[in-house]
PDB file of C-alpha atoms and ligand atoms in Angstrom:
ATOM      1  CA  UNK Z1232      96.013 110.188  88.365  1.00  0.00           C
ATOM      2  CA  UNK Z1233      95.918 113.471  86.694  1.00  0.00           C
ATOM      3  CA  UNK Z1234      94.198 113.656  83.379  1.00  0.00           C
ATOM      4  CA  UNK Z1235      94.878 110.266  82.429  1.00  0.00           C
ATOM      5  CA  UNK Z1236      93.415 108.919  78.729  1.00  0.00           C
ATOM      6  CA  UNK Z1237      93.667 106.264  76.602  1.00  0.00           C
ATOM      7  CA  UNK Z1238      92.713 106.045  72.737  1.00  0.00           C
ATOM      8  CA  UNK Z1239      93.430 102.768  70.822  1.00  0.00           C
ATOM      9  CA  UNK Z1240      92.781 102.516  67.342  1.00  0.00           C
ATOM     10  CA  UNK Z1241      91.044 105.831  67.641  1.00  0.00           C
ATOM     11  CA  UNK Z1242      88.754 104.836  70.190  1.00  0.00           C
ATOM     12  CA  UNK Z1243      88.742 106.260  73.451  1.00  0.00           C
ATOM     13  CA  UNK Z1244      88.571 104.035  76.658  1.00  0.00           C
ATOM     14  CA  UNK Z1245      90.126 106.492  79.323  1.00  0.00           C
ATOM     15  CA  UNK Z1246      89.144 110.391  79.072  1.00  0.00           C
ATOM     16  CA  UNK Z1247      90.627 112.539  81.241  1.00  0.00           C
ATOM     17  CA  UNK Z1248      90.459 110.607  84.499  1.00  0.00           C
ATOM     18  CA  UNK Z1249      91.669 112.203  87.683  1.00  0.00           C
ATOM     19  CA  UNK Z1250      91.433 110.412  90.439  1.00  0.00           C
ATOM     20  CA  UNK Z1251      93.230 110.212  94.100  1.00  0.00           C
ATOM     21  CA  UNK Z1252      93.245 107.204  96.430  1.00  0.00           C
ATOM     22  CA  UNK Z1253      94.179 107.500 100.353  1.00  0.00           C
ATOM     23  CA  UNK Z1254      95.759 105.208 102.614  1.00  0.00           C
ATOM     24  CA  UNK Z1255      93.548 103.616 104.706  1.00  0.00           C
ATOM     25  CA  UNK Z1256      90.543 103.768 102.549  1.00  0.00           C
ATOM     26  CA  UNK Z1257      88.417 101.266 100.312  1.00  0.00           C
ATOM     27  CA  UNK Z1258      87.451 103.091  97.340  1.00  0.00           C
ATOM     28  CA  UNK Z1259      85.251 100.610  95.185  1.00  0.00           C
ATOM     29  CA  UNK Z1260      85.395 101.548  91.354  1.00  0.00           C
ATOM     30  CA  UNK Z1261      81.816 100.880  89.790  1.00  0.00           C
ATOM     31  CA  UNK Z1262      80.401 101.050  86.555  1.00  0.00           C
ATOM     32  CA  UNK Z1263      78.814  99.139  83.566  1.00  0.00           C
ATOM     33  CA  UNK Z1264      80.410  96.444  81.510  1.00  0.00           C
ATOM     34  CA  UNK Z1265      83.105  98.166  79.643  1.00  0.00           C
ATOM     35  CA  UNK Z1266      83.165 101.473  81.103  1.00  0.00           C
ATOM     36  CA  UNK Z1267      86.721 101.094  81.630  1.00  0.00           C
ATOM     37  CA  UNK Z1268      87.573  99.858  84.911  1.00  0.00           C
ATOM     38  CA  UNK Z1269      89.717  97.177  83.929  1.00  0.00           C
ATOM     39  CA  UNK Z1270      91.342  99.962  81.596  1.00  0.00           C
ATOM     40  CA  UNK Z1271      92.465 101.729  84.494  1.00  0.00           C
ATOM     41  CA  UNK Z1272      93.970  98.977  86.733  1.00  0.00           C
ATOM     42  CA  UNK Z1273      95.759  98.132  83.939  1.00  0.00           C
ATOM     43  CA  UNK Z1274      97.532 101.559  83.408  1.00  0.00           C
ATOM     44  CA  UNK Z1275      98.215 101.452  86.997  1.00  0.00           C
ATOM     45  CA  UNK Z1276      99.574  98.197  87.026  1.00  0.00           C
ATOM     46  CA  UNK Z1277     101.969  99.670  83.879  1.00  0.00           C
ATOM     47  CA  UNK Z1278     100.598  97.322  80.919  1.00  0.00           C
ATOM     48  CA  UNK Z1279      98.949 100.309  78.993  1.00  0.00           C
ATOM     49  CA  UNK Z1280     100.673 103.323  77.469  1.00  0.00           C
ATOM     50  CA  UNK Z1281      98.671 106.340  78.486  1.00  0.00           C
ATOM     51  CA  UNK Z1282      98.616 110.218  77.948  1.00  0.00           C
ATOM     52  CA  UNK Z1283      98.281 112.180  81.546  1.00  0.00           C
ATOM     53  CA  UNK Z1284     100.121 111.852  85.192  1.00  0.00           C
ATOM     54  CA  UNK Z1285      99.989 108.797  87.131  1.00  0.00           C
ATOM     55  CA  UNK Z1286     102.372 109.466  90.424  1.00  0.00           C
ATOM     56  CA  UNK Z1287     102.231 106.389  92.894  1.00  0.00           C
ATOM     57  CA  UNK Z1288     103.326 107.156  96.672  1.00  0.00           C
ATOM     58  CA  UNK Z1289     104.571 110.892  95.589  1.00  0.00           C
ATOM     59  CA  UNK Z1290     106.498 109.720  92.115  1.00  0.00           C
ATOM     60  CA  UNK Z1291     106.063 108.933  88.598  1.00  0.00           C
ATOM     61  CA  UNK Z1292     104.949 105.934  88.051  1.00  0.00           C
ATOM     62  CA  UNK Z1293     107.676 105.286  84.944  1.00  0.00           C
ATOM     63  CA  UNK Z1294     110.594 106.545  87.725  1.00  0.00           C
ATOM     64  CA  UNK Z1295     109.517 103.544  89.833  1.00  0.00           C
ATOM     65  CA  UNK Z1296     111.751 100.152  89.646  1.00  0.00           C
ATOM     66  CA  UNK Z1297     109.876  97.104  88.793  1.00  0.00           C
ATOM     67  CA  UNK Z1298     111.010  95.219  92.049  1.00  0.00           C
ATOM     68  CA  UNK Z1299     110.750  97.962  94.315  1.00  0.00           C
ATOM     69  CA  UNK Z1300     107.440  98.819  93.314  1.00  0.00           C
ATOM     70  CA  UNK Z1301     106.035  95.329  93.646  1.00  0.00           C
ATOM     71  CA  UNK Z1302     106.403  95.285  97.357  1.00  0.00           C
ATOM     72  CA  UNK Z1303     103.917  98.486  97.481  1.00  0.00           C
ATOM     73  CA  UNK Z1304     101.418  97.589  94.680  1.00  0.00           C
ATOM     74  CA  UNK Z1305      99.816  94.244  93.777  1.00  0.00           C
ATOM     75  CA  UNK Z1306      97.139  94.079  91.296  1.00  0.00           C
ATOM     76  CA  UNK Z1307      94.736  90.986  91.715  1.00  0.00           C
ATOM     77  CA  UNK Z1308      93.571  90.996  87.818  1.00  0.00           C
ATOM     78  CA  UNK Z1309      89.971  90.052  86.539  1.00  0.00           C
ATOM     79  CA  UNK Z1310      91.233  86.807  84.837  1.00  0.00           C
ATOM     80  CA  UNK Z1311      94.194  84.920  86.314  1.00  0.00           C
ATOM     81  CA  UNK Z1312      95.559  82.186  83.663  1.00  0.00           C
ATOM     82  CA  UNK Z1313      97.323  79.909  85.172  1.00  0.00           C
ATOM     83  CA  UNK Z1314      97.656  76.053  83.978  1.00  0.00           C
ATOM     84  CA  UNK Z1315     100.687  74.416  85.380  1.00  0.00           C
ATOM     85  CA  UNK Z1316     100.344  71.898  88.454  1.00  0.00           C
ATOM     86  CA  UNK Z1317     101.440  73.670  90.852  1.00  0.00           C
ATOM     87  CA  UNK Z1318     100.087  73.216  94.813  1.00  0.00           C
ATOM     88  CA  UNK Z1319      98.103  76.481  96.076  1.00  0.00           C
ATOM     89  CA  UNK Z1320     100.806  77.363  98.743  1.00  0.00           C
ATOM     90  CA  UNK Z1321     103.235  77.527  95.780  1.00  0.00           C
ATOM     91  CA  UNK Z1322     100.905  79.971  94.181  1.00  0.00           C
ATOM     92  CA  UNK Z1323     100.767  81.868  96.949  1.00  0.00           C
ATOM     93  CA  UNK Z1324     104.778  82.113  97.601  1.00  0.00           C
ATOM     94  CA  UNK Z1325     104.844  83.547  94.266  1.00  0.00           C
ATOM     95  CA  UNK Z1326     103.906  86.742  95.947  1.00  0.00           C
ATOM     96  CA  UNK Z1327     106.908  86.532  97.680  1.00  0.00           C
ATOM     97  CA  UNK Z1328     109.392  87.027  94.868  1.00  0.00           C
ATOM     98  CA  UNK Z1329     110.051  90.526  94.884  1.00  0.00           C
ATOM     99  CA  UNK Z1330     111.206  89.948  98.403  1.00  0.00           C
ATOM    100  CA  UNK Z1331     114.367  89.137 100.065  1.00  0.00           C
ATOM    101  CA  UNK Z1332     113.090  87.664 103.028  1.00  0.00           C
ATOM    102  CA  UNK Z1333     114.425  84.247 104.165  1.00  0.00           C
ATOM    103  CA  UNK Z1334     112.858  81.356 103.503  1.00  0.00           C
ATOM    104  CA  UNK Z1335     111.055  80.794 107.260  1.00  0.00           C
ATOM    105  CA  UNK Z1336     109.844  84.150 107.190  1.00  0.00           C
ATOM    106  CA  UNK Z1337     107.830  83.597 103.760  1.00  0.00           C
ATOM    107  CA  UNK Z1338     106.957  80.315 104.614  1.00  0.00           C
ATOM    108  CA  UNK Z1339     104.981  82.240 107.658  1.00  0.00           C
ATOM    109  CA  UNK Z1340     103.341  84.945 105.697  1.00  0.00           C
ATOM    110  CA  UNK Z1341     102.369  82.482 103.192  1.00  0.00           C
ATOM    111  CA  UNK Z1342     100.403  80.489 105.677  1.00  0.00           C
ATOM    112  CA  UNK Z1343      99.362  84.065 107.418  1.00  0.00           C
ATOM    113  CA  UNK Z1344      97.863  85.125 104.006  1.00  0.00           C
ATOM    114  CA  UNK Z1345      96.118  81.709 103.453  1.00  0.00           C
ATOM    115  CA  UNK Z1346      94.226  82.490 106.719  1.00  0.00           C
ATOM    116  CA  UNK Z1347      93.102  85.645 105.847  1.00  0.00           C
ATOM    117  CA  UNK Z1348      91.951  84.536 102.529  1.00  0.00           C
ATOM    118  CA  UNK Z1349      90.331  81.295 104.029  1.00  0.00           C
ATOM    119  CA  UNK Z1350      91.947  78.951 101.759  1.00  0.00           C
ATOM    120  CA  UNK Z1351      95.042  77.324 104.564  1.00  0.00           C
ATOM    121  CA  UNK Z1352      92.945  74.235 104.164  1.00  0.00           C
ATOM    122  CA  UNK Z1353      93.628  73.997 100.470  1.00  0.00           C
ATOM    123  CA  UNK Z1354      97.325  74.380 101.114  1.00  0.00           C
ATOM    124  CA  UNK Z1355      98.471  71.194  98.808  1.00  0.00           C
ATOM    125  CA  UNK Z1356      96.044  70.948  96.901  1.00  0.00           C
ATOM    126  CA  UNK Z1357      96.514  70.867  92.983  1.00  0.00           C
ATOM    127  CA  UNK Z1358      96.044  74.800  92.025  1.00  0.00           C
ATOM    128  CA  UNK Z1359      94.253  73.996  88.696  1.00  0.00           C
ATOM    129  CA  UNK Z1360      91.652  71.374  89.871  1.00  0.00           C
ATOM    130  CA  UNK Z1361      90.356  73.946  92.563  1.00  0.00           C
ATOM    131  CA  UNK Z1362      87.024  75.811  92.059  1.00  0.00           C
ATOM    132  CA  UNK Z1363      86.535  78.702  90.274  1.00  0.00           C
ATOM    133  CA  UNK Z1364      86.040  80.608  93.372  1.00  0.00           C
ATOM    134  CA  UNK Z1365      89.135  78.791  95.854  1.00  0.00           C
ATOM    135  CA  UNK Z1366      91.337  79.699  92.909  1.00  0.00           C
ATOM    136  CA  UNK Z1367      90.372  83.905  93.071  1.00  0.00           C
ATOM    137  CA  UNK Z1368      91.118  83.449  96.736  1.00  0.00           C
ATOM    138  CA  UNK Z1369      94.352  81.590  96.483  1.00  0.00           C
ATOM    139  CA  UNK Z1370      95.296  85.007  94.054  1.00  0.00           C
ATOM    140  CA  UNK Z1371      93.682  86.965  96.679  1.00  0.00           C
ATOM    141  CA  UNK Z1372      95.895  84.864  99.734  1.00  0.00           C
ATOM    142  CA  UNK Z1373      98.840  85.766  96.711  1.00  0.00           C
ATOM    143  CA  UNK Z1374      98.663  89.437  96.225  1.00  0.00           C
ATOM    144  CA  UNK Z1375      98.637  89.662 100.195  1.00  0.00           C
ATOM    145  CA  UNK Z1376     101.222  87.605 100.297  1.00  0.00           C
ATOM    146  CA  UNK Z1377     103.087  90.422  97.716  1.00  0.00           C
ATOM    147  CA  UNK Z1378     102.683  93.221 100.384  1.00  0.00           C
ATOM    148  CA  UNK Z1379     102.705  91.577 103.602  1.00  0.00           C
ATOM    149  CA  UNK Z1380     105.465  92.444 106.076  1.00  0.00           C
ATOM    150  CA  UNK Z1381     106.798  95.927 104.483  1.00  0.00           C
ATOM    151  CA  UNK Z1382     106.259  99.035 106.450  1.00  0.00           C
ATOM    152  CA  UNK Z1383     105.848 101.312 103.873  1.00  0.00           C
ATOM    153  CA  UNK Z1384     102.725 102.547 102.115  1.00  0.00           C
ATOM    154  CA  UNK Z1385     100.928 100.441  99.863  1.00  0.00           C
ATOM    155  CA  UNK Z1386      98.142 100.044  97.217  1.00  0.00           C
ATOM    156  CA  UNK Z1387      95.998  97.183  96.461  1.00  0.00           C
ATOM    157  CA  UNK Z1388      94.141  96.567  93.191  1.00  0.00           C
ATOM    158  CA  UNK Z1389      91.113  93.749  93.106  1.00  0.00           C
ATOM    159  CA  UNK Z1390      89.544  93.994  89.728  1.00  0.00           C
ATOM    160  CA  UNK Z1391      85.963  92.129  90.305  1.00  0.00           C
ATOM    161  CA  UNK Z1392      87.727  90.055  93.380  1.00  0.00           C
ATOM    162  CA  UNK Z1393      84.117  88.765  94.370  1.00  0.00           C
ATOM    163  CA  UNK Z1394      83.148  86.800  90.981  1.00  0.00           C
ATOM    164  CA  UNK Z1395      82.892  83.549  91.524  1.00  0.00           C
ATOM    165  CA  UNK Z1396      82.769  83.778  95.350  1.00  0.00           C
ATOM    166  CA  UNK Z1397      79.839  82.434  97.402  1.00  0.00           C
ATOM    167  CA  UNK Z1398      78.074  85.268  99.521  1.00  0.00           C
ATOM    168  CA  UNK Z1399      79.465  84.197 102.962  1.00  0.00           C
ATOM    169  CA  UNK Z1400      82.929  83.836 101.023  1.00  0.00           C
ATOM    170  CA  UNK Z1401      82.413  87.662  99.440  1.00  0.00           C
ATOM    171  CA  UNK Z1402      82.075  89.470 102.226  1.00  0.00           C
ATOM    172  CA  UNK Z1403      85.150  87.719 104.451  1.00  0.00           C
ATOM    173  CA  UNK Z1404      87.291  89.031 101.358  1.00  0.00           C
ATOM    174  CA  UNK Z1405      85.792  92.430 101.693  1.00  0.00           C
ATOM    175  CA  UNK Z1406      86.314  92.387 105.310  1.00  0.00           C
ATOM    176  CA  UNK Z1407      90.007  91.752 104.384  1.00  0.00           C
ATOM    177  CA  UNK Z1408      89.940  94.384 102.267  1.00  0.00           C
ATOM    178  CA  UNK Z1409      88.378  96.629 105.029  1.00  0.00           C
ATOM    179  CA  UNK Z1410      91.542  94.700 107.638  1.00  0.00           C
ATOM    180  CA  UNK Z1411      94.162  95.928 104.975  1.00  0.00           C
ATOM    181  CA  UNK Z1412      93.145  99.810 104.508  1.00  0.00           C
ATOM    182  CA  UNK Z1413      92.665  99.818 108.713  1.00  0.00           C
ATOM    183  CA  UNK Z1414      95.876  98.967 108.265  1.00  0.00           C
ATOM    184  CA  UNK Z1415      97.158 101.615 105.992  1.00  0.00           C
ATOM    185  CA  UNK Z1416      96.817 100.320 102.343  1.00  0.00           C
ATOM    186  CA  UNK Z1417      95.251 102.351 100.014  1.00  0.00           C
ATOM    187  CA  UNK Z1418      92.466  99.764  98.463  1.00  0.00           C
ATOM    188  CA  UNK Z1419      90.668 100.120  94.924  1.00  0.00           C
ATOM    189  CA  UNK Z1420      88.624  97.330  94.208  1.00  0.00           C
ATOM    190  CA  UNK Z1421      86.442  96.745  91.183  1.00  0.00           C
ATOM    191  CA  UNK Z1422      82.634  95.070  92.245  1.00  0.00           C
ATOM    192  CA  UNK Z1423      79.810  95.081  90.375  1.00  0.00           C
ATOM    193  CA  UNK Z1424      76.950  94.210  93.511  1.00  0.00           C
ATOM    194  CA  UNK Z1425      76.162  97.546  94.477  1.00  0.00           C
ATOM    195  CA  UNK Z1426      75.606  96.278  97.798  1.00  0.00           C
ATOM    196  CA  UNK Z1427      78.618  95.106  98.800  1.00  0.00           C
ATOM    197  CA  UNK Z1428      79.944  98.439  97.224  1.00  0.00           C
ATOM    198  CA  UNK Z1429      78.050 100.404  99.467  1.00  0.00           C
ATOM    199  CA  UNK Z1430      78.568  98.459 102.776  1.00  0.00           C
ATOM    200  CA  UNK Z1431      82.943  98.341 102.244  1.00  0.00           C
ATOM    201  CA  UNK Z1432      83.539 101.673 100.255  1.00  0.00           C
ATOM    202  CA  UNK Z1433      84.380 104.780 102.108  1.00  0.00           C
ATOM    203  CA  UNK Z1434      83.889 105.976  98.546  1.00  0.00           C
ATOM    204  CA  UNK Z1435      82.650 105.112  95.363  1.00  0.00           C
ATOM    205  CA  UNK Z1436      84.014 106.106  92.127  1.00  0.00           C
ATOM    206  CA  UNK Z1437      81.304 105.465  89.065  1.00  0.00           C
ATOM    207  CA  UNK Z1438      83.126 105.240  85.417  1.00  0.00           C
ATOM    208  CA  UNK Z1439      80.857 105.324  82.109  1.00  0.00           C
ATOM    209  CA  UNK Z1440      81.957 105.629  78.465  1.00  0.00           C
ATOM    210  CA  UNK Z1441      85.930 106.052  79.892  1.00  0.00           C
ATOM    211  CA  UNK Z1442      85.068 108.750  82.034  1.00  0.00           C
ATOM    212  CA  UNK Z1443      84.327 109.327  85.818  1.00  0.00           C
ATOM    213  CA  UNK Z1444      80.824 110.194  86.238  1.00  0.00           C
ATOM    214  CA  UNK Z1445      80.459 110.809  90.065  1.00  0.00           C
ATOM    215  CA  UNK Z1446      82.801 110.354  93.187  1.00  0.00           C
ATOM    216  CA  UNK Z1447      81.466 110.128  96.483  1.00  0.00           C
ATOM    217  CA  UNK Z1448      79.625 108.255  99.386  1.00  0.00           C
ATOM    218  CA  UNK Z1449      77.844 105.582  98.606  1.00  0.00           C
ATOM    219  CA  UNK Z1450      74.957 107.495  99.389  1.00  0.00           C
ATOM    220  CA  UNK Z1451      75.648 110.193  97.398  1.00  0.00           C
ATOM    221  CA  UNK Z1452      76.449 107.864  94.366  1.00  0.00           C
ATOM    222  CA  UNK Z1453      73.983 105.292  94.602  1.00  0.00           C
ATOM    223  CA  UNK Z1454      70.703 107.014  94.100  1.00  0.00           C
ATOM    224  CA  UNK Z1455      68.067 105.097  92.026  1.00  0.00           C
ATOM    225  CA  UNK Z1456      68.178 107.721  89.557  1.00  0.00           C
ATOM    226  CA  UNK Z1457      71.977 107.105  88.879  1.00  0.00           C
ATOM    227  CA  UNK Z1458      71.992 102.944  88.675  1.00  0.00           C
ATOM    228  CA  UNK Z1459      68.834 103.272  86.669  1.00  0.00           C
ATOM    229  CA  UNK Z1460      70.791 106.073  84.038  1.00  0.00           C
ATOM    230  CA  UNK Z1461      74.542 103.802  84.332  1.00  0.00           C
ATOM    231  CA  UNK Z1462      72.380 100.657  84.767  1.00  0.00           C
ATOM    232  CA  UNK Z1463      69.571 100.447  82.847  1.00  0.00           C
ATOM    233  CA  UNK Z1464      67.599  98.484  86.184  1.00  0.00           C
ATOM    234  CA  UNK Z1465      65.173 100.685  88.136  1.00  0.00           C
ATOM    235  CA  UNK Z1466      66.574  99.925  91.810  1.00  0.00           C
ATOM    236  CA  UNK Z1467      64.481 100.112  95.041  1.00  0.00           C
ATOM    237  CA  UNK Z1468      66.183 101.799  98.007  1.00  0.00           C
ATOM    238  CA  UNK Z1469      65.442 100.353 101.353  1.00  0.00           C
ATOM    239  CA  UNK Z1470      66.980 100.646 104.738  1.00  0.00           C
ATOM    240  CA  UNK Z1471      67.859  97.277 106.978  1.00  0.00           C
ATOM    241  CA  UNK Z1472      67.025  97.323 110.527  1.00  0.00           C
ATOM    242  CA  UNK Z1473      70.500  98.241 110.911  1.00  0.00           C
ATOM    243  CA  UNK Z1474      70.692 100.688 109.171  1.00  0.00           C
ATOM    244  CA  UNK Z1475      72.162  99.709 105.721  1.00  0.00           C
ATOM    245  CA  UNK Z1476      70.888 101.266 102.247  1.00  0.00           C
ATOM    246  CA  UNK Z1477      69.918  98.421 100.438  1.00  0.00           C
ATOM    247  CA  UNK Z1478      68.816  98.657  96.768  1.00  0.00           C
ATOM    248  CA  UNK Z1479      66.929  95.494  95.671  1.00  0.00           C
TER     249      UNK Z1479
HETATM  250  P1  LIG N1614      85.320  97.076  82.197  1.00  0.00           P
HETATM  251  O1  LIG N1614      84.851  98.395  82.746  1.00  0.00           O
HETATM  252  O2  LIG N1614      84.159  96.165  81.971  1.00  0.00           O
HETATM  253  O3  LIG N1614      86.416  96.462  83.003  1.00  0.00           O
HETATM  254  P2  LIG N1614      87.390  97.263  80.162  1.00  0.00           P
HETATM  255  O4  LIG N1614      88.272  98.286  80.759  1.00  0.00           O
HETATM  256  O5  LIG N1614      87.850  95.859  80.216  1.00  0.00           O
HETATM  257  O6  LIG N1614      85.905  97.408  80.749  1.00  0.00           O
HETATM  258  O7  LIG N1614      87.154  97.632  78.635  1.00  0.00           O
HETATM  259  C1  LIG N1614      86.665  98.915  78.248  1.00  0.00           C
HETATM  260  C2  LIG N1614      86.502  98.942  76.740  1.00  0.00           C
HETATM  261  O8  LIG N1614      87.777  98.991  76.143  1.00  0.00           O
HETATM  262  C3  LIG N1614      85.803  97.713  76.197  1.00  0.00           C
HETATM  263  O9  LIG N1614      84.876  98.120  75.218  1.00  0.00           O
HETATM  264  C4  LIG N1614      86.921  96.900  75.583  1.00  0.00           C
HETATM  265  O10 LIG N1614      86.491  96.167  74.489  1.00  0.00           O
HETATM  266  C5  LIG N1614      87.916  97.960  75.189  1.00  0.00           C
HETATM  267  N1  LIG N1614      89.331  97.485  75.243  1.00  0.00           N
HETATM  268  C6  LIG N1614      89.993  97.067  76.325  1.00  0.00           C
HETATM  269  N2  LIG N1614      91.257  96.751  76.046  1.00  0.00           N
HETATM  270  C7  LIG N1614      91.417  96.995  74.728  1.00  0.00           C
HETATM  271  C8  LIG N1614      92.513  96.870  73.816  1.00  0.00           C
HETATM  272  N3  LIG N1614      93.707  96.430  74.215  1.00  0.00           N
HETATM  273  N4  LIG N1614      92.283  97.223  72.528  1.00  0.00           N
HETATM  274  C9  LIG N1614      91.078  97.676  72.122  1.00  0.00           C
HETATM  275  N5  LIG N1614      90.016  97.817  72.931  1.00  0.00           N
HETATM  276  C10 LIG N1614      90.157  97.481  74.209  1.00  0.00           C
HETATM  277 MG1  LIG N1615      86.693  94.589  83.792  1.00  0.00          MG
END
C-alpha cells in the first residue's frame, strides 16, 4: 500500500497509509475502536474505492481477476452473516469455489482445514445453531480452505479472528496463523489483546484516527506510554519466567 486514503462524506478514515506485508510473517494490525482497521481490510479485500497504490503479489490490485485472486487472498471479515441451514463442512467447501480441483481432493482439504481450525468434530452439524465462537472457526477452517493446496504466494486477512474464542481456543488459531506464514503466507490479522499481539506478531502495525502511528516489534510498539496515549488504560509491563512481555 502506497499512500492509500479514504474520505466518505468528507470524513477521513484512511490517511495516507503505506504499508508492506512479507511472506512468511504475522503482522498484527492494532489500534482503538474505529481507528480504521476494518477500513483497510476492506480496501484490500476490493469493497472500498480508495485514492493511493495498493499492488498485491507485484500488481495492481484492480489488474487482478476476481477468481484468480481468490486462490491467493482470503479475508476472514469481523462479522460473517450467514443464516441458511447449511452443515459446517458445507461452509467450509465454500472456500473451495474458486478452485478447480476435483471433488476428492476438496473433500480432503476440507477435512485438513477442519483440523487445523479444531472444528472436524462439528463437521454436520447445523452451521447456524453453533456457538458464537465454533462458527468464527468454521470461517477460519473456510478461508484456509480458500488457499490451501496452491503453490503460489498468498495473503491472509483475520479481522478480530479471536472474538468470541475461549483462551485455549485463541491461541491454537494464532498458532495456525504462525503454521501458515512458516509456511509462506503473508498474514495480517486484526486483535485487540495486546498480548496475544505481542506473543504471534513479528510486527505490529498501530492505526489511530486513519493513520499509522508506529510500525515495529512488539517491543518497540507496546510501551506503556503508547497503549496508555492509543488506549486510554495505564498498562503494567512485566516479564514471564519465560521470558514474555506481559502488560497487565
Ligand atoms: P475499526 O478500527 O474499529 O475496525 P472501522 O474501520 O470499522 O474501525 O471504522 C473506522 C471509522 O470509519 C468508524 O468511525 C466508522 O464509523 C467509519 N466508517 C466505516 N465504514 C464507513 C462507511 N461505509 N461510511 C461512513 N463511515 C464509515
Ligand atoms: Mg473493525
Amino acid at each position: 500500500m502506497h499512500g492509500l486514503s479514504l474520505s466518505i462524506n468528507r470524513r477521513t478514515l484512511l490517511s495516507d497509509i503505506h504499508l508492506e506485508l512479507q511472506s512468511g510473517q504475522v503482522t498484527v494490525l492494532i489500534g482503538p475502536n474505529g481507528a480504521g482497521k476494518s477500513t483497510l481490510f476492506r480496501c484490500i479485500a476490493g469493497e472500498m474505492k480508495h485514492e493511493g497504490e495498493l499492488r498485491l503479489f507485484g500488481r495492481s490490485r484492480t489488474n487482478w481477476h476476481k477468481r484468480e485472486l481468490a486462490r491467493r487472498l482470503a479475508v476472514l471479515p469481523q462479522q460473517s452473516s450467514l443464516m441458511f441451514p447449511f452443515l459446517a463442512h458445507e461452509v467450509v467447501a465454500m472456500g473451495r469455489i474458486p478452485h478447480d480441483t476435483l471433488n476428492r481432493e476438496n473433500e480432503r482439504l476440507v477435512e485438513a482445514c477442519m483440523r487445523r481450525a479444531n472444528v472436524w468434530h462439528l463437521k454436520d452439524a447445523a452451521y447456524p445453531r453453533l456457538s458464537g465462537g465454533e462458527k468464527q472457526r468454521v470461517h477460519f477452517a473456510r478461508v484456509l480452505a480458500q488457499l490451501a493446496g496452491e503453490p503460489e504466494q498468498q495473503l491472509l486477512l483475520l479481522d478480530e479472528p479471536t472474538s468470541a474464542l475461549d483462551l485455549g481456543q485463541q491461541h491454537g488459531l494464532l498458532k495456525e496463523a504462525r503454521a501458515l506464514a512458516a509456511e509462506g503466507t503473508a498474514v495480517l490479522v486484526i486483535v485487540h489483546d495486546l498480548n496475544l499481539a505481542a506473543r504471534y506478531g513479528d510486527h505490529l502495525v498501530l492505526m489511530r484516527d486513519g493513520r499509522i502511528d508506529c510500525t515495529g516489534t512488539p517491543e518497540l510498539v507496546l510501551t506503556p506510554e503508547r497503549v496508555e496515549k492509543h488506549f486510554g488504560y495505564r498498562a503494567q509491563l512485566l516479564q514471564s519466567p519465560d521470558g514474555h512481555a506481559v502488560l497487565v
